[in-house]
Amino acid sequence: MSAPLAKTTPTFVGMPKFPAMAKDALANTQQRRNLLHATHTIRAKRASVVEEVPQWEALRLNGADVKDEVLANLDSYLLQFEEKLTERGATVHWARDAEEANRIVLDLVRAEGVDEVVKVKSMATQEIELNEALEAAGIHAWETDLAELIIQLGHDRPSHILVPAIHRGRAEIRQIFRQEMGKVGRPAPEDMTDAPRELAEAARLHLREKFLRAKVAISGANFAIADTGTLVVLESEGNGRMCLTLPETLISVVGIEKVLPTWEDLGTFMQLLPRSSTGERMNPYTTMWTGPAEGDGPQNVHVVLIDNGRTRVLADEVGRQTLRCIRCSACLNVCPVYERVGGHAYGSVYPGPIGAVLTPQLRGTSSAIDQSLPYASSLCGACFEVCPVRIDIPRLLVKLRTQVVDEHRGHNSVESRTMQAAAWMFADSRRLAKAQKASTLGGKLLGRRTALGALPWPASSWSSARDVPVPPKETFRQWWDRTGGGQA
């Protein structure tokens, strides 16, 4: 049986290519200001705390080595993790794709006879669109992370891995809370301002009744320790601790690449992740659990291990390094492309540089948006420099671009015809000389102009996003002949 692809979910079907999405995002000046401020703030905090660690590069190398060891022996570590977790009384489920994972979770929730669940932020459940599946079955899924709550109440989509509502300003958040909180629970106070403390207090009161009422919680996990069967969640608000301890039943949806071999390996990542994500020396709330504990926390513990395209990525010896990712979002905060367009333009729950390589590998490159993602980068290399597990994103982007080009090789497109014409011209020195002569003549006719501006079709799609310089008035050969190689 072949490795499954992650399906392009209904939310993203038919999305236009990245350039079209980016053009719309660039027109949103408020969003650009928000992104500029937020990414530069987090970037500066990260740089400060990383500089404090003299052995940072050694930690990066160790983190990459541990992840590579996991990926090379993933089947063994997953079985070990299942065995240890089962010994401690938890139930492990295996899901081949999003549809199977959603069905498993839905059956577990229905078995508890409830019509609502609380959730702690989970990229895996966003990837499989679990909330939509639960809502379709009449089960309300309440997001409890503050940023995720803003996204959910605002009927929006996340635009950052760590700070999903990074594109929203305080005034917008106040408006969302005032309009939407009362429809699904405790309303926001009438006199609430857009002060951060008051917004956080409104969210806390709104969520508290849901925490106390919920019988089922759904989480993800940052790490899954194979030799102990322990799951680890890092979060900053305490909502995760409430979700993971108060309800009677806990369902954790975990990507199969989240496994670490040993408890000792966790030490490296507890240094790498907080510094790379929030720019903190240590994480505010770290919760670990190894199955149910009598009289303490959820008594029914289920773990859903999900593939959804990951084994397909694993089969690619170069591309598999993408699965090292620990979702810190450091690459987003330094990316000049992400900083300007935000996350929605990437057409995936995984935005930024890591999304540009992870999404096409998980979903394949059959859709317009997935074919365009490898080009959503300037290849400046900043993403690799900050990645705590040394994922060579620029190399992967180039590899994926090659894949997209190869998949379209032989198609009778304008670009392919242009390249064929260029190949014909470059194949003969006399043709090239004639073309250069015509080009320099054009340069002379354009006088002092430095750019051609918008070109007519079919070159319009290329020139609409680029400044095309005017041809030079003289080629190198012409200059050489005229000056005798610079001697004249």
Short mmCIF file of C-alpha atoms in Angstrom, two decimals, residues 15-467:
data_model
loop_
_atom_site.label_atom_id
_atom_site.label_comp_id
_atom_site.label_asym_id
_atom_site.label_seq_id
_atom_site.Cartn_x
_atom_site.Cartn_y
_atom_site.Cartn_z
CA MET A 15 -7.02 28.81 -3.71
CA PRO A 16 -5.05 30.87 -6.25
CA LYS A 17 -1.29 30.75 -6.49
CA PHE A 18 0.87 32.33 -3.79
CA PRO A 19 1.58 35.51 -5.84
CA ALA A 20 -2.13 36.29 -6.14
CA MET A 21 -2.71 35.69 -2.43
CA ALA A 22 0.39 37.72 -1.55
CA LYS A 23 -0.77 40.65 -3.69
CA ASP A 24 -4.00 40.88 -1.69
CA ALA A 25 -2.09 40.65 1.59
CA LEU A 26 0.35 43.38 0.58
CA ALA A 27 -2.55 45.77 0.11
CA ASN A 28 -3.50 45.38 3.79
CA THR A 29 -1.33 48.07 5.37
CA GLN A 30 -2.64 47.48 8.91
CA GLN A 31 -1.68 43.82 8.71
CA ARG A 32 1.76 44.71 7.41
CA ARG A 33 2.34 47.05 10.35
CA ASN A 34 1.18 44.38 12.81
CA LEU A 35 3.44 41.75 11.24
CA LEU A 36 6.44 44.06 11.14
CA HIS A 37 6.11 44.96 14.82
CA ALA A 38 5.40 41.41 16.04
CA THR A 39 8.04 39.56 14.03
CA HIS A 40 10.77 42.06 14.85
CA THR A 41 9.89 41.95 18.55
CA ILE A 42 10.05 38.15 18.72
CA ARG A 43 13.16 38.10 16.54
CA ALA A 44 15.01 40.44 18.88
CA LYS A 45 14.00 38.45 21.98
CA ARG A 46 15.18 35.22 20.36
CA ALA A 47 18.52 36.70 19.35
CA SER A 48 19.10 37.98 22.89
CA VAL A 49 18.46 34.66 24.69
CA VAL A 50 20.28 32.58 22.08
CA GLU A 51 23.36 34.76 22.48
CA GLU A 52 23.43 33.78 26.17
CA VAL A 53 24.10 30.13 25.26
CA PRO A 54 27.72 29.62 24.13
CA GLN A 55 27.03 26.03 23.10
CA TRP A 56 23.99 26.97 20.96
CA GLU A 57 25.43 25.52 17.76
CA ALA A 58 26.23 22.28 19.56
CA LEU A 59 22.63 22.15 20.78
CA ARG A 60 21.40 22.65 17.20
CA LEU A 61 23.63 19.84 15.97
CA ASN A 62 22.45 17.56 18.76
CA GLY A 63 18.81 18.38 18.05
CA ALA A 64 19.26 17.60 14.35
CA ASP A 65 21.11 14.35 15.15
CA VAL A 66 18.38 13.17 17.54
CA LYS A 67 15.67 13.90 15.00
CA ASP A 68 17.62 12.14 12.24
CA GLU A 69 18.03 9.10 14.48
CA VAL A 70 14.26 9.07 15.02
CA LEU A 71 13.50 9.39 11.31
CA ALA A 72 15.94 6.62 10.42
CA ASN A 73 14.26 4.22 12.87
CA LEU A 74 10.79 5.70 13.14
CA ASP A 75 8.92 2.39 12.99
CA SER A 76 10.84 0.97 15.97
CA TYR A 77 10.44 4.09 18.11
CA LEU A 78 6.72 4.34 17.39
CA LEU A 79 6.13 0.73 18.42
CA GLN A 80 8.19 1.29 21.57
CA PHE A 81 6.17 4.40 22.37
CA GLU A 82 2.90 2.50 21.86
CA GLU A 83 4.07 -0.38 24.08
CA LYS A 84 5.12 1.91 26.94
CA LEU A 85 2.00 4.02 26.76
CA THR A 86 -0.27 0.96 26.63
CA GLU A 87 1.48 -0.51 29.68
CA ARG A 88 0.47 2.63 31.58
CA GLY A 89 -3.21 2.24 30.71
CA ALA A 90 -3.59 4.53 27.66
CA THR A 91 -5.08 3.49 24.34
CA VAL A 92 -3.13 4.14 21.15
CA HIS A 93 -4.88 4.53 17.80
CA TRP A 94 -3.25 4.71 14.37
CA ALA A 95 -4.61 6.99 11.64
CA ARG A 96 -3.48 6.77 8.04
CA ASP A 97 -4.94 10.14 6.99
CA ALA A 98 -7.08 13.06 8.14
CA GLU A 99 -10.35 11.31 7.44
CA GLU A 100 -9.41 8.29 9.55
CA ALA A 101 -8.07 10.46 12.39
CA ASN A 102 -11.25 12.56 12.48
CA ARG A 103 -13.42 9.42 12.49
CA ILE A 104 -11.46 7.96 15.43
CA VAL A 105 -11.73 11.16 17.47
CA LEU A 106 -15.41 11.57 16.60
CA ASP A 107 -16.20 8.01 17.74
CA LEU A 108 -14.32 8.57 21.01
CA VAL A 109 -16.19 11.81 21.73
CA ARG A 110 -19.57 10.29 20.86
CA ALA A 111 -18.82 7.37 23.18
CA GLU A 112 -18.65 9.86 26.05
CA GLY A 113 -22.10 11.20 25.18
CA VAL A 114 -21.08 14.87 25.09
CA ASP A 115 -21.74 17.65 22.61
CA GLU A 116 -18.71 19.83 23.36
CA VAL A 117 -14.96 19.50 23.91
CA VAL A 118 -12.21 21.89 24.97
CA LYS A 119 -8.99 22.06 22.98
CA VAL A 120 -5.46 23.20 23.59
CA LYS A 121 -3.68 24.52 20.55
CA SER A 122 -2.69 21.74 18.17
CA MET A 123 -1.26 22.12 14.67
CA ALA A 124 -2.07 18.47 13.94
CA THR A 125 -5.79 18.96 14.60
CA GLN A 126 -5.76 22.12 12.47
CA GLU A 127 -4.03 20.18 9.71
CA ILE A 128 -6.77 17.52 9.65
CA GLU A 129 -9.51 20.13 10.22
CA LEU A 130 -10.83 18.34 13.26
CA ASN A 131 -12.91 21.30 14.42
CA GLU A 132 -14.86 21.32 11.17
CA ALA A 133 -15.45 17.55 11.41
CA LEU A 134 -16.69 17.87 15.00
CA GLU A 135 -18.96 20.81 14.19
CA ALA A 136 -20.44 18.89 11.26
CA ALA A 137 -21.34 16.14 13.74
CA GLY A 138 -22.97 18.62 16.14
CA ILE A 139 -20.08 18.72 18.61
CA HIS A 140 -18.72 22.13 19.60
CA ALA A 141 -14.94 22.39 19.87
CA TRP A 142 -13.83 25.32 22.03
CA GLU A 143 -10.33 26.62 21.41
CA THR A 144 -8.75 27.73 24.70
CA ASP A 145 -5.46 29.28 23.56
CA LEU A 146 -6.04 33.05 23.54
CA ALA A 147 -4.89 33.54 19.97
CA GLU A 148 -6.83 30.50 18.77
CA LEU A 149 -9.91 31.84 20.58
CA ILE A 150 -9.55 35.12 18.69
CA ILE A 151 -9.28 33.20 15.41
CA GLN A 152 -12.28 31.01 16.21
CA LEU A 153 -14.54 33.85 17.36
CA GLY A 154 -13.44 35.98 14.40
CA HIS A 155 -14.27 33.18 11.90
CA ASP A 156 -10.73 33.62 10.67
CA ARG A 157 -7.76 31.43 9.77
CA PRO A 158 -4.44 31.32 11.68
CA SER A 159 -1.57 33.21 10.05
CA HIS A 160 1.36 32.20 12.27
CA ILE A 161 2.40 28.91 13.87
CA LEU A 162 3.06 30.34 17.31
CA VAL A 163 0.96 33.53 17.23
CA PRO A 164 -2.05 32.60 15.07
CA ALA A 165 -3.71 36.02 15.47
CA ILE A 166 -0.52 37.98 14.73
CA HIS A 167 -2.35 39.87 11.99
CA ARG A 168 -4.99 41.23 14.38
CA GLY A 169 -4.66 44.47 16.32
CA ARG A 170 -5.99 45.08 19.84
CA ALA A 171 -8.91 47.17 18.62
CA GLU A 172 -9.95 44.39 16.25
CA ILE A 173 -9.73 41.82 19.04
CA ARG A 174 -11.89 43.97 21.31
CA GLN A 175 -14.48 44.24 18.55
CA ILE A 176 -14.47 40.47 17.99
CA PHE A 177 -14.87 39.75 21.70
CA ARG A 178 -17.70 42.29 22.05
CA GLN A 179 -19.59 40.88 19.07
CA GLU A 180 -19.01 37.14 19.37
CA MET A 181 -18.38 36.02 22.95
CA GLY A 182 -21.99 36.40 24.02
CA LYS A 183 -23.17 34.14 21.18
CA VAL A 184 -21.28 31.12 22.51
CA GLY A 185 -21.00 31.73 26.24
CA ARG A 186 -20.14 34.42 28.76
CA PRO A 187 -20.14 37.80 26.98
CA ALA A 188 -17.30 40.30 27.17
CA PRO A 189 -17.71 43.09 29.76
CA GLU A 190 -19.54 46.15 28.44
CA ASP A 191 -16.80 48.50 29.61
CA MET A 192 -13.92 46.39 28.27
CA THR A 193 -11.20 48.45 26.57
CA ASP A 194 -8.49 47.19 24.22
CA ALA A 195 -5.91 47.05 27.01
CA PRO A 196 -4.16 43.63 26.91
CA ARG A 197 -4.97 42.91 30.56
CA GLU A 198 -8.69 43.51 30.04
CA LEU A 199 -8.80 41.44 26.84
CA ALA A 200 -7.01 38.56 28.56
CA GLU A 201 -9.35 38.80 31.56
CA ALA A 202 -12.41 38.63 29.29
CA ALA A 203 -11.00 35.52 27.60
CA ARG A 204 -10.17 33.93 30.96
CA LEU A 205 -13.70 34.40 32.31
CA HIS A 206 -15.25 33.27 29.04
CA LEU A 207 -13.17 30.07 28.97
CA ARG A 208 -13.37 29.24 32.68
CA GLU A 209 -16.96 27.99 32.48
CA LYS A 210 -16.05 25.81 29.49
CA PHE A 211 -13.06 24.29 31.32
CA LEU A 212 -15.20 23.42 34.36
CA ARG A 213 -18.00 21.97 32.23
CA ALA A 214 -16.05 19.93 29.70
CA LYS A 215 -15.88 16.14 30.02
CA VAL A 216 -13.56 15.66 27.05
CA ALA A 217 -10.39 17.53 26.05
CA ILE A 218 -8.39 17.32 22.84
CA SER A 219 -4.72 18.20 22.61
CA GLY A 220 -1.69 17.79 20.44
CA ALA A 221 1.82 17.21 21.75
CA ASN A 222 5.20 18.81 21.22
CA PHE A 223 7.08 15.61 21.97
CA ALA A 224 6.36 11.90 22.53
CA ILE A 225 9.09 10.06 24.45
CA ALA A 226 9.56 6.50 23.18
CA ASP A 227 11.36 4.92 26.15
CA THR A 228 8.80 6.11 28.71
CA GLY A 229 5.58 6.61 26.73
CA THR A 230 5.39 10.22 27.92
CA LEU A 231 3.65 13.03 26.05
CA VAL A 232 4.87 16.62 26.50
CA VAL A 233 2.99 19.86 25.83
CA LEU A 234 4.60 23.32 26.08
CA GLU A 235 2.36 26.37 26.31
CA SER A 236 2.41 29.87 27.75
CA GLU A 237 -1.02 30.61 29.22
CA GLY A 238 -1.98 27.75 31.51
CA ASN A 239 -4.95 26.81 29.34
CA GLY A 240 -3.14 23.64 28.33
CA ARG A 241 -2.74 22.62 31.96
CA MET A 242 -6.50 23.10 32.45
CA CYS A 243 -7.33 21.03 29.35
CA LEU A 244 -4.92 18.26 30.23
CA THR A 245 -5.98 17.83 33.86
CA LEU A 246 -9.66 18.77 34.38
CA PRO A 247 -11.70 16.66 31.90
CA GLU A 248 -12.41 12.96 32.42
CA THR A 249 -11.25 11.98 28.94
CA LEU A 250 -8.17 13.22 27.10
CA ILE A 251 -7.61 12.61 23.38
CA SER A 252 -4.21 13.62 21.98
CA VAL A 253 -3.70 13.82 18.22
CA VAL A 254 0.02 13.51 17.51
CA GLY A 255 2.00 13.45 14.27
CA ILE A 256 4.22 10.39 14.04
CA GLU A 257 7.34 12.54 13.66
CA LYS A 258 6.99 13.97 17.19
CA VAL A 259 8.75 10.99 18.77
CA LEU A 260 12.03 11.38 20.68
CA PRO A 261 14.05 8.27 21.57
CA THR A 262 14.74 8.86 25.27
CA TRP A 263 13.84 11.04 28.22
CA GLU A 264 17.38 12.44 28.19
CA ASP A 265 16.89 13.68 24.62
CA LEU A 266 14.09 15.93 25.83
CA GLY A 267 16.66 18.10 27.63
CA THR A 268 18.11 19.37 24.38
CA PHE A 269 14.71 20.36 23.00
CA MET A 270 13.63 22.04 26.23
CA GLN A 271 16.52 24.44 25.60
CA LEU A 272 16.01 24.80 21.85
CA LEU A 273 12.24 25.26 21.65
CA PRO A 274 11.45 28.08 24.15
CA ARG A 275 14.38 30.21 22.99
CA SER A 276 13.54 29.71 19.31
CA SER A 277 9.78 30.22 19.62
CA THR A 278 8.94 32.85 22.23
CA GLY A 279 12.45 34.07 22.99
CA GLU A 280 12.26 32.78 26.58
CA ARG A 281 14.91 30.97 28.59
CA MET A 282 12.41 28.37 29.77
CA ASN A 283 8.81 27.59 29.02
CA PRO A 284 6.12 28.95 31.41
CA TYR A 285 3.87 25.84 31.41
CA THR A 286 5.17 22.38 30.55
CA THR A 287 2.80 19.45 31.10
CA MET A 288 3.83 15.79 30.84
CA TRP A 289 1.67 12.70 31.20
CA THR A 290 2.20 8.99 30.75
CA GLY A 291 -1.26 7.43 30.62
CA PRO A 292 -3.92 7.90 33.32
CA ALA A 293 -3.01 8.33 36.99
CA GLU A 294 -5.56 7.11 39.56
CA GLY A 295 -7.37 10.00 41.22
CA ASP A 296 -5.42 12.59 39.26
CA GLY A 297 -6.40 14.01 35.88
CA PRO A 298 -8.17 12.29 32.99
CA GLN A 299 -8.90 8.61 33.59
CA ASN A 300 -9.47 7.81 29.91
CA VAL A 301 -6.37 8.65 27.87
CA HIS A 302 -6.29 8.10 24.12
CA VAL A 303 -3.48 8.93 21.70
CA VAL A 304 -4.10 9.10 17.95
CA LEU A 305 -0.86 8.75 15.97
CA ILE A 306 -1.38 10.28 12.56
CA ASP A 307 0.53 9.84 9.29
CA ASN A 308 -1.34 12.07 6.78
CA GLY A 309 1.52 12.29 4.30
CA ARG A 310 4.45 12.01 6.70
CA THR A 311 5.67 8.57 5.57
CA ARG A 312 5.70 9.91 2.03
CA VAL A 313 7.99 12.72 3.18
CA LEU A 314 10.07 10.19 5.11
CA ALA A 315 10.71 8.20 1.92
CA ASP A 316 12.55 11.18 0.40
CA GLU A 317 16.12 11.09 1.72
CA VAL A 318 16.59 14.84 1.20
CA GLY A 319 13.05 15.99 1.97
CA ARG A 320 12.75 14.01 5.21
CA GLN A 321 14.72 16.63 7.14
CA THR A 322 11.52 18.70 7.03
CA LEU A 323 10.14 16.27 9.61
CA ARG A 324 12.74 17.49 12.12
CA CYS A 325 10.58 20.60 12.55
CA ILE A 326 9.51 21.32 16.14
CA ARG A 327 7.07 24.11 15.11
CA CYS A 328 9.01 26.90 16.80
CA SER A 329 8.24 29.41 13.98
CA ALA A 330 11.69 31.03 14.18
CA CYS A 331 11.95 30.81 10.37
CA LEU A 332 8.73 32.84 9.99
CA ASN A 333 10.00 35.68 12.14
CA VAL A 334 13.13 36.25 10.05
CA CYS A 335 11.62 35.67 6.60
CA PRO A 336 11.39 38.87 4.50
CA VAL A 337 8.56 37.33 2.47
CA TYR A 338 6.45 36.24 5.44
CA GLU A 339 7.03 39.57 7.18
CA ARG A 340 5.29 41.35 4.32
CA VAL A 341 2.48 38.98 3.31
CA GLY A 342 1.57 37.11 6.51
CA GLY A 343 0.37 33.55 6.75
CA HIS A 344 -2.89 33.43 4.82
CA ALA A 345 -1.10 33.70 1.48
CA TYR A 346 0.46 30.26 2.01
CA GLY A 347 -2.90 28.44 1.77
CA SER A 348 -2.08 26.08 4.63
CA VAL A 349 -2.04 25.86 8.41
CA TYR A 350 1.76 25.82 8.02
CA PRO A 351 2.82 29.28 6.77
CA GLY A 352 6.23 30.81 6.18
CA PRO A 353 9.40 29.09 5.00
CA ILE A 354 8.68 25.79 6.77
CA GLY A 355 5.18 25.76 5.28
CA ALA A 356 6.60 26.41 1.82
CA VAL A 357 8.49 23.11 2.03
CA LEU A 358 6.28 21.05 4.36
CA THR A 359 2.92 21.64 2.67
CA PRO A 360 3.94 20.62 -0.88
CA GLN A 361 5.58 17.51 0.52
CA LEU A 362 2.56 16.53 2.60
CA ARG A 363 -0.07 17.37 -0.03
CA GLY A 364 1.87 16.89 -3.26
CA THR A 365 2.16 19.51 -5.99
CA SER A 366 -1.05 18.93 -7.94
CA SER A 367 -2.82 22.18 -6.98
CA ALA A 368 -1.93 25.72 -8.08
CA ILE A 369 -1.19 26.89 -4.53
CA ASP A 370 1.08 23.91 -3.75
CA GLN A 371 3.02 24.33 -7.01
CA SER A 372 3.67 27.99 -6.20
CA LEU A 373 4.78 27.59 -2.56
CA PRO A 374 8.42 26.61 -3.31
CA TYR A 375 8.76 29.98 -5.06
CA ALA A 376 7.51 31.92 -2.00
CA SER A 377 11.05 32.70 -0.89
CA SER A 378 13.98 34.95 -1.74
CA LEU A 379 16.39 32.08 -0.84
CA CYS A 380 18.26 34.47 1.47
CA GLY A 381 19.03 31.60 3.87
CA ALA A 382 17.94 33.36 7.09
CA CYS A 383 15.52 30.51 7.83
CA PHE A 384 18.35 27.96 7.96
CA GLU A 385 20.46 30.22 10.17
CA VAL A 386 17.79 30.37 12.90
CA CYS A 387 16.35 26.85 12.61
CA PRO A 388 17.05 25.07 15.92
CA VAL A 389 17.25 21.69 14.16
CA ARG A 390 19.19 22.90 11.10
CA ILE A 391 16.59 22.21 8.42
CA ASP A 392 18.17 23.35 5.15
CA ILE A 393 15.02 25.06 3.89
CA PRO A 394 16.70 26.87 0.94
CA ARG A 395 18.01 23.55 -0.39
CA LEU A 396 14.56 21.98 -0.04
CA LEU A 397 12.94 24.94 -1.81
CA VAL A 398 15.27 24.54 -4.78
CA LYS A 399 14.61 20.78 -4.84
CA LEU A 400 10.85 21.34 -4.85
CA ARG A 401 11.15 23.99 -7.57
CA THR A 402 13.01 21.42 -9.67
CA GLN A 403 10.24 18.91 -9.00
CA VAL A 404 7.55 21.36 -10.11
CA VAL A 405 9.49 22.23 -13.27
CA ASP A 406 10.03 18.54 -14.08
CA GLU A 407 6.34 17.81 -13.61
CA HIS A 408 5.52 20.46 -16.22
CA ARG A 409 8.33 19.60 -18.61
CA GLY A 410 6.97 19.17 -22.14
CA HIS A 411 3.88 21.31 -21.49
CA ASN A 412 3.26 23.84 -24.27
CA SER A 413 3.29 26.90 -22.02
CA VAL A 414 4.48 30.41 -22.80
CA GLU A 415 7.44 29.88 -20.48
CA SER A 416 8.45 26.61 -22.15
CA ARG A 417 8.23 28.17 -25.62
CA THR A 418 10.33 31.10 -24.40
CA MET A 419 12.95 28.73 -23.03
CA GLN A 420 12.98 26.74 -26.28
CA ALA A 421 13.54 29.95 -28.23
CA ALA A 422 16.34 30.95 -25.87
CA ALA A 423 17.97 27.53 -26.24
CA TRP A 424 17.79 27.84 -30.04
CA MET A 425 19.42 31.28 -29.89
CA PHE A 426 22.20 30.31 -27.46
CA ALA A 427 23.03 27.18 -29.50
CA ASP A 428 24.59 29.23 -32.32
CA SER A 429 27.09 32.08 -31.81
CA ARG A 430 25.87 33.89 -34.95
CA ARG A 431 22.27 33.88 -33.69
CA LEU A 432 23.43 35.11 -30.29
CA ALA A 433 25.45 37.91 -31.87
CA LYS A 434 22.44 39.06 -33.90
CA ALA A 435 20.23 38.99 -30.84
CA GLN A 436 22.79 41.00 -28.86
CA LYS A 437 23.03 43.54 -31.66
CA ALA A 438 19.25 43.97 -31.66
CA SER A 439 19.23 44.21 -27.87
CA THR A 440 21.88 46.93 -27.70
CA LEU A 441 20.10 48.86 -30.44
CA GLY A 442 16.97 48.76 -28.29
CA GLY A 443 18.95 50.01 -25.31
CA LYS A 444 20.23 52.99 -27.30
CA LEU A 445 16.73 53.88 -28.53
CA LEU A 446 15.41 53.92 -24.95
CA GLY A 447 17.92 56.64 -24.04
CA ARG A 448 18.20 57.38 -20.30
CA ARG A 449 15.42 55.05 -19.16
CA THR A 450 16.54 52.45 -16.63
CA ALA A 451 13.49 50.15 -16.61
CA LEU A 452 11.09 48.93 -19.28
CA GLY A 453 8.01 48.98 -17.06
CA ALA A 454 4.99 46.78 -17.80
CA LEU A 455 5.39 44.59 -20.88
CA PRO A 456 2.53 43.43 -23.14
CA TRP A 457 1.21 39.86 -23.06
CA PRO A 458 2.63 37.22 -22.86
CA ALA A 459 5.44 38.87 -20.87
CA SER A 460 2.96 40.86 -18.75
CA SER A 461 2.62 38.13 -16.09
CA TRP A 462 6.40 38.21 -15.59
CA SER A 463 6.89 41.98 -15.67
CA SER A 464 3.89 42.76 -13.44
CA ALA A 465 5.91 41.78 -10.36
CA ARG A 466 9.41 42.73 -11.53
CA ASP A 467 11.32 45.79 -12.66
#
